[in-house]
CSV table of C-alpha atoms in Angstrom, one decimal:
chain,number,residue,atom,x,y,z
A,115,UNK,CA,-13.6,277.7,154.0
A,116,UNK,CA,-11.4,277.5,157.1
A,117,UNK,CA,-12.9,274.1,157.9
A,118,UNK,CA,-11.8,272.6,154.6
A,119,UNK,CA,-8.3,273.9,155.1
A,120,UNK,CA,-8.1,272.6,158.6
A,121,UNK,CA,-9.3,269.1,157.6
A,122,UNK,CA,-6.6,268.9,155.1
A,123,UNK,CA,-4.0,269.8,157.7
A,124,UNK,CA,-5.0,267.2,160.3
A,125,UNK,CA,-3.4,264.1,158.8
A,126,UNK,CA,0.0,265.8,158.6
A,127,UNK,CA,0.6,266.5,162.3
A,128,UNK,CA,-0.6,263.0,163.3
A,129,UNK,CA,1.6,261.3,160.8
A,130,UNK,CA,4.6,263.5,161.6
A,131,UNK,CA,4.2,262.9,165.4
A,132,UNK,CA,4.2,259.1,164.8
A,133,UNK,CA,7.3,259.4,162.5
A,134,UNK,CA,9.7,260.9,165.0
A,135,UNK,CA,8.7,258.2,167.5
A,136,UNK,CA,9.6,255.5,164.9
A,137,UNK,CA,12.9,257.2,164.1
A,138,UNK,CA,13.8,257.4,167.8
A,139,UNK,CA,13.4,253.6,168.0
A,140,UNK,CA,15.8,253.2,165.0
A,141,UNK,CA,18.3,255.5,166.6
A,142,UNK,CA,19.4,252.6,168.9
A,143,UNK,CA,21.6,251.4,166.1
A,144,UNK,CA,25.1,252.9,166.4
A,145,UNK,CA,25.8,252.6,162.7
A,146,UNK,CA,22.7,254.6,161.6
A,147,UNK,CA,22.6,257.1,164.4
A,148,UNK,CA,24.0,260.1,162.6
A,149,UNK,CA,22.1,259.7,159.4
A,150,UNK,CA,18.8,259.0,161.2
A,151,UNK,CA,19.3,262.1,163.4
A,152,UNK,CA,19.9,264.2,160.3
A,153,UNK,CA,16.8,262.9,158.6
A,154,UNK,CA,14.7,263.9,161.6
A,155,UNK,CA,15.4,267.6,161.2
A,156,UNK,CA,13.3,268.4,158.1
A,157,UNK,CA,10.4,266.2,159.4
A,158,UNK,CA,10.4,268.1,162.7
A,159,UNK,CA,10.5,271.4,160.8
A,160,UNK,CA,7.4,270.4,158.8
A,161,UNK,CA,5.7,269.3,162.0
A,162,UNK,CA,6.3,272.6,163.7
A,163,UNK,CA,5.1,274.5,160.7
A,164,UNK,CA,1.9,272.4,160.6
A,165,UNK,CA,1.2,273.0,164.2
A,166,UNK,CA,1.7,276.7,163.8
A,167,UNK,CA,-0.7,276.6,160.8
A,168,UNK,CA,-3.3,274.9,163.0
A,169,UNK,CA,-2.8,277.4,165.7
A,170,UNK,CA,-3.3,280.4,163.3
A,171,UNK,CA,-6.4,278.8,161.8
A,172,UNK,CA,-7.8,278.3,165.3
A,173,UNK,CA,-7.2,281.9,166.3
A,174,UNK,CA,-8.7,283.2,163.1
A,175,UNK,CA,-11.7,281.0,163.1
A,176,UNK,CA,-12.8,280.5,166.7
A,177,UNK,CA,-13.5,282.2,169.9
A,178,UNK,CA,-10.8,282.3,172.6
A,179,UNK,CA,-12.5,279.6,174.6
A,180,UNK,CA,-12.8,277.2,171.7
A,181,UNK,CA,-9.2,277.4,170.6
A,182,UNK,CA,-7.7,277.5,174.1
A,183,UNK,CA,-7.2,273.7,174.2
A,184,UNK,CA,-5.6,273.6,170.8
A,185,UNK,CA,-3.3,276.6,171.8
A,186,UNK,CA,-2.2,274.8,174.9
A,187,UNK,CA,-1.7,271.5,173.1
A,188,UNK,CA,0.3,273.1,170.4
A,189,UNK,CA,2.6,274.7,172.9
A,190,UNK,CA,3.1,271.3,174.7
A,191,UNK,CA,3.9,269.5,171.5
A,192,UNK,CA,6.2,272.3,170.3
A,193,UNK,CA,8.1,271.9,173.7
A,194,UNK,CA,8.6,268.2,173.1
A,195,UNK,CA,9.8,268.8,169.5
A,196,UNK,CA,12.2,271.4,170.8
A,197,UNK,CA,13.7,269.0,173.3
A,198,UNK,CA,14.0,266.3,170.6
A,199,UNK,CA,15.7,268.8,168.3
A,200,UNK,CA,18.1,269.8,171.0
A,201,UNK,CA,19.1,266.2,171.5
A,202,UNK,CA,19.6,265.6,167.8
A,203,UNK,CA,21.7,268.8,167.6
A,204,UNK,CA,23.9,267.4,170.3
A,205,UNK,CA,24.3,264.1,168.4
A,206,UNK,CA,25.2,266.0,165.2
A,207,UNK,CA,27.2,268.8,166.9
A,208,UNK,CA,30.8,269.6,166.6
A,209,UNK,CA,31.6,267.2,169.5
A,210,UNK,CA,29.4,264.5,168.0
A,211,UNK,CA,32.3,261.9,167.4
A,212,UNK,CA,32.0,258.2,167.9
A,213,UNK,CA,32.6,258.4,171.7
A,214,UNK,CA,29.9,261.1,172.1
A,215,UNK,CA,27.5,258.9,170.1
A,216,UNK,CA,28.0,256.1,172.6
A,217,UNK,CA,27.1,258.5,175.5
A,218,UNK,CA,24.1,259.9,173.6
A,219,UNK,CA,22.8,256.4,173.0
A,220,UNK,CA,22.7,255.9,176.8
A,221,UNK,CA,20.5,259.0,177.0
A,222,UNK,CA,18.3,257.8,174.2
A,223,UNK,CA,17.6,254.5,175.8
A,224,UNK,CA,16.0,256.2,178.7
A,225,UNK,CA,14.4,258.9,176.6
A,226,UNK,CA,12.9,256.6,174.1
A,227,UNK,CA,10.2,255.1,176.4
A,228,UNK,CA,9.3,258.4,177.9
A,229,UNK,CA,9.1,260.1,174.5
A,230,UNK,CA,7.0,257.4,173.0
A,231,UNK,CA,4.5,257.6,175.9
A,232,UNK,CA,4.4,261.3,175.9
A,233,UNK,CA,4.1,261.5,172.1
A,234,UNK,CA,1.1,259.0,172.1
A,235,UNK,CA,-0.6,261.1,174.8
A,236,UNK,CA,0.0,264.2,172.8
A,237,UNK,CA,-1.4,262.6,169.6
A,238,UNK,CA,-4.5,261.4,171.4
A,239,UNK,CA,-5.2,264.8,172.9
A,240,UNK,CA,-4.4,266.5,169.6
A,241,UNK,CA,-6.9,264.3,167.8
A,242,UNK,CA,-9.6,264.9,170.4
A,243,UNK,CA,-9.1,268.7,170.3
A,244,UNK,CA,-9.0,268.8,166.6
A,245,UNK,CA,-12.2,266.7,166.3
A,246,UNK,CA,-13.9,269.1,168.8
A,247,UNK,CA,-12.7,272.1,166.9
A,248,UNK,CA,-14.0,270.7,163.6
A,249,UNK,CA,-17.4,269.8,165.1
A,250,UNK,CA,-17.7,273.4,166.3
A,251,UNK,CA,-16.7,274.7,162.9
A,252,UNK,CA,-19.2,272.4,161.1
A,253,UNK,CA,-22.0,273.6,163.4
A,254,UNK,CA,-21.1,277.2,162.8
A,255,UNK,CA,-20.9,276.5,159.0
A,256,UNK,CA,-24.4,275.0,159.1
A,257,UNK,CA,-25.8,277.9,161.1
A,258,UNK,CA,-24.1,280.3,158.7
A,259,UNK,CA,-25.6,278.5,155.7
A,260,UNK,CA,-29.0,278.4,157.3
A,261,UNK,CA,-29.0,282.2,158.0
A,262,UNK,CA,-27.7,282.9,154.4
A,263,UNK,CA,-30.5,280.8,153.0
A,264,UNK,CA,-33.1,282.7,155.1
A,265,UNK,CA,-31.9,286.3,154.4
A,266,UNK,CA,-30.7,285.8,150.8
A,267,UNK,CA,-28.6,289.0,150.9
A,268,UNK,CA,-28.3,290.9,147.6
A,269,UNK,CA,-25.2,292.0,145.8
A,270,UNK,CA,-24.5,295.0,143.6
A,271,UNK,CA,-22.5,293.4,140.7
A,272,UNK,CA,-24.9,295.0,138.2
A,273,UNK,CA,-23.5,298.5,138.9
A,274,UNK,CA,-20.7,299.4,136.4
A,275,UNK,CA,-17.4,300.7,137.6
A,276,UNK,CA,-16.6,304.4,137.4
A,277,UNK,CA,-14.1,305.9,135.0
A,278,UNK,CA,-10.7,306.4,136.8
A,279,UNK,CA,-10.4,309.9,138.3
A,280,UNK,CA,-14.1,310.7,138.3
A,281,UNK,CA,-16.5,311.5,141.2
A,282,UNK,CA,-13.7,312.7,143.6
A,283,UNK,CA,-15.6,316.0,144.0
A,284,UNK,CA,-18.1,314.4,146.4
A,285,UNK,CA,-15.5,314.2,149.2
A,286,UNK,CA,-15.0,317.9,149.3
A,287,UNK,CA,-18.7,318.8,149.0
A,288,UNK,CA,-19.8,320.6,152.2
A,289,UNK,CA,-22.9,318.5,152.7
A,290,UNK,CA,-21.2,315.2,152.1
A,291,UNK,CA,-18.2,316.2,154.3
A,292,UNK,CA,-20.5,317.0,157.1
A,293,UNK,CA,-22.4,313.7,156.7
A,294,UNK,CA,-19.2,311.5,156.5
A,295,UNK,CA,-17.3,313.1,159.4
A,296,UNK,CA,-17.0,310.5,162.2
A,297,UNK,CA,-18.6,311.0,165.6
A,298,UNK,CA,-17.5,309.9,169.1
A,299,UNK,CA,-19.9,307.1,170.2
A,300,UNK,CA,-18.2,306.5,173.6
A,301,UNK,CA,-21.1,308.2,175.4
A,302,UNK,CA,-24.3,307.4,173.5
A,303,UNK,CA,-27.6,309.1,174.6
A,304,UNK,CA,-29.0,307.4,177.7
A,305,UNK,CA,-32.6,307.6,176.5
A,306,UNK,CA,-34.5,308.0,173.2
A,307,UNK,CA,-35.6,311.5,174.3
A,308,UNK,CA,-32.0,312.6,174.4
A,309,UNK,CA,-31.7,312.3,170.6
A,310,UNK,CA,-32.6,315.7,169.1
A,311,UNK,CA,-34.4,316.1,165.8
A,312,UNK,CA,-31.4,318.1,164.5
A,313,UNK,CA,-29.1,315.2,165.2
A,314,UNK,CA,-31.3,312.8,163.3
A,315,UNK,CA,-31.5,315.2,160.4
A,316,UNK,CA,-27.8,315.6,160.2
A,317,UNK,CA,-27.2,311.9,160.0
A,318,UNK,CA,-29.3,311.6,156.9
A,319,UNK,CA,-28.1,312.9,153.5
A,320,UNK,CA,-30.0,312.7,150.2
A,321,UNK,CA,-28.4,312.8,146.7
A,322,UNK,CA,-30.8,313.1,143.8
A,323,UNK,CA,-30.6,313.5,140.0
A,324,UNK,CA,-32.3,312.8,136.8
A,325,UNK,CA,-32.3,309.4,135.1
A,326,UNK,CA,-28.9,308.4,133.7
A,327,UNK,CA,-27.0,310.9,135.8
A,328,UNK,CA,-24.6,308.3,137.3
A,329,UNK,CA,-26.3,308.0,140.7
A,330,UNK,CA,-25.7,304.3,141.1
A,331,UNK,CA,-22.0,304.5,140.0
A,332,UNK,CA,-21.6,307.3,142.6
A,333,UNK,CA,-23.3,305.3,145.3
A,334,UNK,CA,-21.1,302.3,144.6
A,335,UNK,CA,-18.0,304.5,144.6
A,336,UNK,CA,-18.9,306.0,147.9
A,337,UNK,CA,-19.5,302.6,149.5
A,338,UNK,CA,-16.3,301.2,148.2
A,339,UNK,CA,-14.3,304.2,149.3
A,340,UNK,CA,-15.8,304.1,152.8
A,341,UNK,CA,-14.8,300.5,153.1
A,342,UNK,CA,-11.3,301.2,151.7
A,343,UNK,CA,-10.9,303.9,154.4
A,344,UNK,CA,-11.7,301.4,157.1
A,345,UNK,CA,-15.2,302.5,157.9
A,346,UNK,CA,-18.1,300.2,158.6
A,347,UNK,CA,-20.4,300.5,155.5
A,348,UNK,CA,-23.7,298.9,154.5
A,349,UNK,CA,-24.8,299.1,150.9
A,350,UNK,CA,-28.0,298.2,149.1
A,351,UNK,CA,-29.2,299.1,145.7
A,352,UNK,CA,-32.8,298.8,144.6
A,353,UNK,CA,-32.8,297.3,141.1
A,354,UNK,CA,-35.6,296.7,138.6
A,355,UNK,CA,-33.9,293.6,137.3
A,356,UNK,CA,-34.9,291.5,140.3
A,357,UNK,CA,-38.1,291.4,142.3
A,358,UNK,CA,-36.4,290.9,145.6
A,359,UNK,CA,-34.1,293.8,145.0
A,360,UNK,CA,-37.2,296.1,144.7
A,361,UNK,CA,-38.7,295.4,148.1
A,362,UNK,CA,-37.9,296.9,151.5
A,363,UNK,CA,-37.7,293.4,153.0
A,364,UNK,CA,-34.8,292.6,150.6
A,365,UNK,CA,-33.1,295.8,151.7
A,366,UNK,CA,-33.4,295.0,155.4
A,367,UNK,CA,-32.3,291.4,154.9
A,368,UNK,CA,-29.2,292.6,153.1
A,369,UNK,CA,-28.4,295.4,155.7
A,370,UNK,CA,-28.8,292.8,158.5
A,371,UNK,CA,-26.4,290.4,156.8
A,372,UNK,CA,-23.8,293.1,156.1
A,373,UNK,CA,-24.1,294.4,159.6
A,374,UNK,CA,-23.5,291.0,161.0
A,375,UNK,CA,-20.5,290.5,158.8
A,376,UNK,CA,-19.0,293.8,160.0
A,377,UNK,CA,-18.9,292.7,163.6
A,378,UNK,CA,-15.7,291.2,165.2
A,379,UNK,CA,-15.3,287.5,164.6
A,380,UNK,CA,-16.1,286.4,168.2
A,381,UNK,CA,-19.3,288.6,168.3
A,382,UNK,CA,-20.4,287.3,164.9
A,383,UNK,CA,-20.0,283.7,166.0
A,384,UNK,CA,-22.3,284.5,169.0
A,385,UNK,CA,-24.9,286.4,167.0
A,386,UNK,CA,-25.6,283.8,164.2
A,387,UNK,CA,-27.2,281.2,166.5
A,388,UNK,CA,-28.9,284.0,168.4
A,389,UNK,CA,-30.5,285.3,165.2
A,390,UNK,CA,-31.6,281.8,164.2
A,391,UNK,CA,-33.2,281.2,167.7
A,392,UNK,CA,-35.0,284.5,167.7
A,393,UNK,CA,-37.6,283.2,165.2
A,394,UNK,CA,-36.5,285.9,162.8
A,395,UNK,CA,-38.5,286.2,159.6
A,396,UNK,CA,-38.0,288.2,156.4
A,397,UNK,CA,-40.7,290.7,157.4
A,398,UNK,CA,-39.7,294.2,158.1
A,399,UNK,CA,-41.3,294.1,161.6
A,400,UNK,CA,-38.9,291.3,162.6
A,401,UNK,CA,-35.8,292.6,160.8
A,402,UNK,CA,-35.7,296.2,162.1
A,403,UNK,CA,-35.3,295.4,165.8
A,404,UNK,CA,-32.4,293.0,164.9
A,405,UNK,CA,-30.6,295.6,162.8
A,406,UNK,CA,-31.0,298.1,165.7
A,407,UNK,CA,-29.6,295.5,168.2
A,408,UNK,CA,-26.6,294.6,166.0
A,409,UNK,CA,-26.0,298.3,165.2
A,410,UNK,CA,-25.8,299.1,168.9
A,411,UNK,CA,-23.0,296.6,169.3
A,412,UNK,CA,-20.8,298.8,167.2
A,413,UNK,CA,-18.8,301.6,168.8
A,414,UNK,CA,-18.1,303.3,165.5
A,415,UNK,CA,-20.1,305.2,163.0
A,416,UNK,CA,-22.0,302.8,160.6
A,417,UNK,CA,-22.6,304.3,157.1
A,418,UNK,CA,-25.5,303.0,155.2
A,419,UNK,CA,-25.8,303.8,151.5
A,420,UNK,CA,-29.2,303.1,149.8
A,421,UNK,CA,-29.2,303.5,146.1
A,422,UNK,CA,-32.0,303.3,143.4
A,423,UNK,CA,-34.8,304.6,145.7
A,424,UNK,CA,-36.8,305.3,142.6
A,425,UNK,CA,-36.7,301.6,141.5
A,426,UNK,CA,-38.2,300.4,144.8
A,427,UNK,CA,-41.8,299.0,144.6
A,428,UNK,CA,-42.3,300.3,148.1
A,429,UNK,CA,-42.9,304.0,148.0
A,430,UNK,CA,-40.5,306.0,150.1
A,431,UNK,CA,-43.0,308.8,150.1
A,432,UNK,CA,-45.5,306.6,152.0
A,433,UNK,CA,-45.1,307.8,155.6
A,434,UNK,CA,-47.1,304.9,157.0
A,435,UNK,CA,-46.0,301.7,155.3
A,436,UNK,CA,-43.0,302.6,153.1
A,437,UNK,CA,-39.3,302.2,153.6
A,438,UNK,CA,-39.1,305.7,155.2
A,439,UNK,CA,-40.8,304.2,158.3
A,440,UNK,CA,-38.1,301.6,158.7
A,441,UNK,CA,-35.3,304.1,158.0
A,442,UNK,CA,-36.8,306.5,160.6
A,443,UNK,CA,-36.8,303.8,163.3
A,444,UNK,CA,-33.3,302.8,162.5
A,445,UNK,CA,-32.0,306.3,162.7
A,446,UNK,CA,-33.9,307.2,165.8
A,447,UNK,CA,-32.9,304.1,167.8
A,448,UNK,CA,-29.3,303.5,166.5
A,449,UNK,CA,-27.4,306.7,167.1
A,450,UNK,CA,-24.2,305.6,165.3
A,451,UNK,CA,-26.1,304.9,162.1
A,452,UNK,CA,-26.0,307.3,159.1
A,453,UNK,CA,-28.1,307.0,155.9
A,454,UNK,CA,-27.3,308.2,152.4
A,455,UNK,CA,-30.4,308.0,150.2
A,456,UNK,CA,-29.8,308.2,146.4
A,457,UNK,CA,-32.5,308.3,143.7
A,458,UNK,CA,-34.6,310.6,141.6
A,459,UNK,CA,-36.1,313.6,143.2
A,460,UNK,CA,-39.7,312.5,142.6
A,461,UNK,CA,-39.2,309.4,144.7
A,462,UNK,CA,-37.7,311.4,147.6
A,463,UNK,CA,-40.1,314.3,148.0
A,464,UNK,CA,-41.3,313.3,151.5
A,465,UNK,CA,-37.8,312.3,152.5
A,466,UNK,CA,-36.5,315.8,151.5
A,467,UNK,CA,-39.0,317.4,153.8
A,468,UNK,CA,-38.1,315.2,156.7
A,469,UNK,CA,-34.3,315.1,156.1
A,470,UNK,CA,-33.4,318.4,154.3
A,471,UNK,CA,-29.7,317.9,153.8
A,472,UNK,CA,-29.2,317.1,150.1
A,473,UNK,CA,-27.0,317.3,147.0
A,474,UNK,CA,-28.5,317.7,143.6
A,475,UNK,CA,-26.4,316.3,140.7
A,476,UNK,CA,-26.1,319.3,138.6
A,477,UNK,CA,-23.7,320.1,135.7
A,478,UNK,CA,-21.3,322.3,137.7
A,479,UNK,CA,-20.6,319.3,139.9
A,480,UNK,CA,-20.1,316.7,137.3
A,481,UNK,CA,-18.8,318.7,134.3
A,482,UNK,CA,-15.3,317.3,134.7
A,483,UNK,CA,-16.6,313.8,135.1
A,484,UNK,CA,-18.6,314.1,131.9
A,485,UNK,CA,-15.5,315.3,130.1
A,486,UNK,CA,-13.4,312.4,131.4
A,487,UNK,CA,-16.1,309.8,130.4
A,488,UNK,CA,-16.3,311.3,126.9
A,489,UNK,CA,-12.5,311.3,126.6
A,490,UNK,CA,-12.3,307.7,127.9
A,491,UNK,CA,-14.9,306.0,125.8
A,492,UNK,CA,-13.3,306.6,122.3
A,493,UNK,CA,-10.4,304.3,123.4
A,494,UNK,CA,-12.9,301.4,123.2
A,495,UNK,CA,-14.5,302.5,119.9
A,496,UNK,CA,-12.7,301.0,116.9
A,497,UNK,CA,-14.8,303.1,114.5
A,498,UNK,CA,-13.1,306.3,115.8
A,499,UNK,CA,-9.9,306.0,113.8
A,500,UNK,CA,-8.5,309.6,113.6
A,501,UNK,CA,-7.8,312.3,116.1
A,502,UNK,CA,-9.9,314.7,114.1
A,503,UNK,CA,-13.0,312.4,114.4
A,504,UNK,CA,-12.3,311.8,118.1
A,505,UNK,CA,-12.2,315.6,118.7
A,506,UNK,CA,-15.4,316.1,116.8
A,507,UNK,CA,-17.2,313.4,118.7
A,508,UNK,CA,-16.0,314.6,122.0
A,509,UNK,CA,-17.1,318.2,121.3
A,510,UNK,CA,-20.5,317.2,120.1
A,511,UNK,CA,-21.2,315.0,123.1
A,512,UNK,CA,-19.9,317.6,125.6
A,513,UNK,CA,-22.4,320.1,124.2
A,514,UNK,CA,-25.4,317.8,124.2
A,515,UNK,CA,-24.8,315.5,127.2
A,516,UNK,CA,-25.6,317.8,130.2
A,517,UNK,CA,-25.5,315.3,133.1
A,518,UNK,CA,-26.6,312.3,131.2
A,519,UNK,CA,-23.8,309.7,131.7
A,520,UNK,CA,-26.1,306.9,130.6
A,521,UNK,CA,-26.8,308.7,127.3
A,522,UNK,CA,-23.1,309.0,126.6
A,523,UNK,CA,-22.6,305.3,127.2
A,524,UNK,CA,-25.5,304.5,124.9
A,525,UNK,CA,-24.1,306.7,122.2
A,526,UNK,CA,-20.7,305.0,122.2
A,527,UNK,CA,-22.4,301.6,122.3
A,528,UNK,CA,-24.2,302.5,119.1
A,529,UNK,CA,-21.1,303.9,117.5
A,530,UNK,CA,-19.2,300.7,118.2
A,531,UNK,CA,-21.9,298.4,116.8
A,532,UNK,CA,-23.5,300.4,113.9
A,533,UNK,CA,-21.3,303.0,112.4
A,534,UNK,CA,-18.2,303.2,110.3
A,535,UNK,CA,-15.9,306.3,110.5
A,536,UNK,CA,-17.5,307.6,107.3
A,537,UNK,CA,-21.0,307.2,108.6
A,538,UNK,CA,-20.1,309.0,111.8
A,539,UNK,CA,-18.8,311.9,109.8
A,540,UNK,CA,-21.7,312.2,107.4
A,541,UNK,CA,-24.7,311.0,109.4
A,542,UNK,CA,-24.5,310.4,113.1
A,543,UNK,CA,-23.1,313.6,114.5
A,544,UNK,CA,-25.6,315.6,112.5
A,545,UNK,CA,-28.6,313.5,113.5
A,546,UNK,CA,-28.0,312.5,117.1
A,547,UNK,CA,-30.4,314.2,119.5
């Protein structure tokens, strides 16, 4: 974390500011003047780099008001170091012979006391400012940890990566292109009644397909690509492998957490304690208003991808208590928010009536993706040893797979673990369903 890095950087500037003060005292000796002056150069360079590092960390990790003192202090200290460097350069310059050294020593005698006093004041102020900065950082870290513990946001590491070159068709699909096209939010509707039903409908897209048709991989790809393009994206996937990932509360907690993380740093710092002080709970009634509030802080389109609708224990077809109630409220009250719902058709019947824009994962859309997957998998199958066998396997799977990506993956998993090349020839291809 930034706090850890900053703590490790604190001893360096304090030590290095003391060091030039000590060396200035030594410079009173004529015989050692030149060598001591030369030795100061690398130390001062390190000190300047350290101060610049602290300044960068402060700007990256704090609000303007909290790093203002450090910024000013760094500038003052840098000015002092610059003046000292200038004096050392004069001592070591081309005119820096013995007679010039004598003249420089007269300057140093008067400079020594002033520099020591100024350096000590600088050190004291720097220590106080850094301690204040660290205290603020520790308080923020504590709040951040407390909110994380409360919301327990879910990840999506369980979704496999796509095969390179697949799923690109989605960006040129008319329905998806319309859904993803950005909107100017500089003049949002003044009242809730200004939001038309047509606008709400257009901001919601549904993608559905049969089991194993690659819906989750598609969802993850869309979310990743939206982020890569610089859009604000939220992504949650219902998953039967974890109870919390099957509930609408888990979805809302994750969306709130991601939305908070998408805000600018200064705004995020302000919002964390505000969320903690608002008696927020993990119940949907408490979470939805906060998501709306944070969403309205954005002046850009926020894309929300919800995957695995069919694996949710809360029925989206339930118009009174299901996730559709929460989604409807979010869409209606947050005009820059767009939802992409992905799952099986049976779990989206009501949603399709309410939000009719949809894409069905059919063979004509994914045919090339299926072919690429079938072509890709034999590279990881040691039992497929000849080009003839490879061609035979690919042909058989292309005929039988339809849109079943999962079935293809399972077939190759079985081929890798259970069959030799001879068995594949004589048994498997003839018997596989």
